[in-house]
């Protein structure tokens, strides 16, 4: 059980870092870097050229204020992250879905940009 707790803690830190890096790329308008943090299914569905030019993917994501809780389902290699986002001068709760692909945590792009 102790090994599982250590693995979960490592995954939790990795997930937090991915989200912070994704939002940092968003704040700096680094669209290609943002795209790299999104899952393969989204990248297959939305090629990078569409992601870079379509207004659907330029919506305001807000400012990541806090990562409250990370819930990991290790057997399915998915995670749900409860966050607080500052959007238009209001704090809003948001759940960000993630999945592990080839050992790396990725953000579920379809849920992020729906």
Short mmCIF file of C-alpha atoms in Angstrom, two decimals:
data_model
loop_
_atom_site.label_atom_id
_atom_site.label_comp_id
_atom_site.label_asym_id
_atom_site.label_seq_id
_atom_site.Cartn_x
_atom_site.Cartn_y
_atom_site.Cartn_z
CA UNK A 1 0.00 0.00 0.00
CA UNK A 2 2.89 2.35 0.79
CA UNK A 3 4.25 1.96 -2.77
CA UNK A 4 0.82 2.84 -4.17
CA UNK A 5 0.71 5.99 -2.02
CA UNK A 6 4.16 7.02 -3.26
CA UNK A 7 3.11 6.40 -6.87
CA UNK A 8 -0.07 8.44 -6.36
CA UNK A 9 1.95 11.29 -4.82
CA UNK A 10 4.33 11.27 -7.81
CA UNK A 11 1.38 11.23 -10.22
CA UNK A 12 -0.28 14.04 -8.29
CA UNK A 13 2.82 16.24 -8.56
CA UNK A 14 3.19 15.41 -12.25
CA UNK A 15 -0.47 16.28 -12.88
CA UNK A 16 -0.14 19.58 -11.03
CA UNK A 17 2.98 20.44 -13.05
CA UNK A 18 1.26 19.60 -16.35
CA UNK A 19 -1.67 21.87 -15.50
CA UNK A 20 0.59 24.72 -14.36
CA UNK A 21 2.69 24.39 -17.52
CA UNK A 22 -0.40 24.26 -19.75
CA UNK A 23 -1.83 27.42 -18.21
CA UNK A 24 1.58 29.13 -18.34
CA UNK A 25 1.69 28.38 -22.08
CA UNK A 26 -1.87 29.73 -22.37
CA UNK A 27 -0.95 32.98 -20.57
CA UNK A 28 2.05 33.42 -22.88
CA UNK A 29 0.04 32.58 -26.04
CA UNK A 30 2.30 29.61 -26.75
CA UNK A 31 -0.33 27.70 -28.70
CA UNK A 32 1.95 24.93 -29.96
CA UNK A 33 3.14 24.21 -26.43
CA UNK A 34 -0.49 24.16 -25.22
CA UNK A 35 -1.32 21.64 -27.94
CA UNK A 36 1.45 19.34 -26.69
CA UNK A 37 -0.28 19.02 -23.28
CA UNK A 38 -3.53 17.78 -24.87
CA UNK A 39 -4.32 14.08 -25.32
CA UNK A 40 -3.66 12.11 -28.50
CA UNK A 41 -7.36 11.58 -29.22
CA UNK A 42 -7.90 15.36 -29.32
CA UNK A 43 -4.76 15.87 -31.40
CA UNK A 44 -6.00 13.28 -33.90
CA UNK A 45 -9.45 14.91 -34.04
CA UNK A 46 -8.11 18.49 -34.21
CA UNK A 47 -4.89 18.83 -36.22
CA UNK A 48 -2.43 21.48 -35.03
CA UNK A 49 -3.25 23.75 -37.99
CA UNK A 50 -6.93 23.87 -36.98
CA UNK A 51 -6.00 24.40 -33.33
CA UNK A 52 -3.85 27.38 -34.29
CA UNK A 53 -6.37 29.16 -36.53
CA UNK A 54 -9.93 28.33 -35.44
CA UNK A 55 -11.55 30.77 -32.99
CA UNK A 56 -13.17 27.84 -31.11
CA UNK A 57 -9.79 27.19 -29.52
CA UNK A 58 -9.11 30.80 -28.54
CA UNK A 59 -11.77 31.03 -25.86
CA UNK A 60 -10.93 32.49 -22.46
CA UNK A 61 -9.75 29.69 -20.18
CA UNK A 62 -9.25 32.05 -17.25
CA UNK A 63 -6.44 32.06 -14.72
CA UNK A 64 -5.62 28.93 -12.75
CA UNK A 65 -5.98 30.15 -9.17
CA UNK A 66 -5.78 26.88 -7.26
CA UNK A 67 -5.54 23.14 -7.69
CA UNK A 68 -7.81 21.85 -4.93
CA UNK A 69 -7.91 18.08 -5.27
CA UNK A 70 -6.51 15.43 -7.59
CA UNK A 71 -8.47 12.18 -7.84
CA UNK A 72 -6.53 9.44 -9.60
CA UNK A 73 -8.02 6.17 -10.86
CA UNK A 74 -4.75 4.30 -11.35
CA UNK A 75 -6.32 1.17 -12.86
CA UNK A 76 -7.91 3.24 -15.66
CA UNK A 77 -5.02 5.72 -15.84
CA UNK A 78 -7.30 8.73 -15.58
CA UNK A 79 -7.52 11.64 -13.18
CA UNK A 80 -10.03 14.34 -12.33
CA UNK A 81 -8.61 17.57 -11.00
CA UNK A 82 -10.76 20.01 -9.04
CA UNK A 83 -9.50 23.54 -9.70
CA UNK A 84 -10.48 27.13 -9.06
CA UNK A 85 -10.30 29.36 -12.12
CA UNK A 86 -10.55 33.16 -12.14
CA UNK A 87 -12.69 33.98 -15.14
CA UNK A 88 -14.01 37.48 -15.83
CA UNK A 89 -13.30 38.61 -12.25
CA UNK A 90 -15.16 35.65 -10.75
CA UNK A 91 -13.84 32.49 -9.15
CA UNK A 92 -15.35 29.36 -10.65
CA UNK A 93 -14.90 25.70 -9.88
CA UNK A 94 -13.73 23.55 -12.76
CA UNK A 95 -12.97 19.86 -13.13
CA UNK A 96 -10.21 19.05 -15.59
CA UNK A 97 -10.05 15.48 -16.90
CA UNK A 98 -6.67 13.95 -17.63
CA UNK A 99 -5.36 10.62 -18.80
CA UNK A 100 -2.01 8.94 -18.83
CA UNK A 101 -0.64 8.20 -22.30
CA UNK A 102 2.66 6.41 -22.72
CA UNK A 103 3.57 7.28 -19.13
CA UNK A 104 2.79 11.01 -19.46
CA UNK A 105 -0.27 12.81 -18.07
CA UNK A 106 -2.26 14.66 -20.75
CA UNK A 107 -5.28 16.97 -20.56
CA UNK A 108 -8.52 15.75 -22.14
CA UNK A 109 -8.77 18.31 -24.96
CA UNK A 110 -12.39 17.59 -25.91
CA UNK A 111 -13.55 18.38 -22.38
CA UNK A 112 -11.29 21.41 -22.09
CA UNK A 113 -12.52 23.03 -25.31
CA UNK A 114 -16.16 21.93 -25.50
#
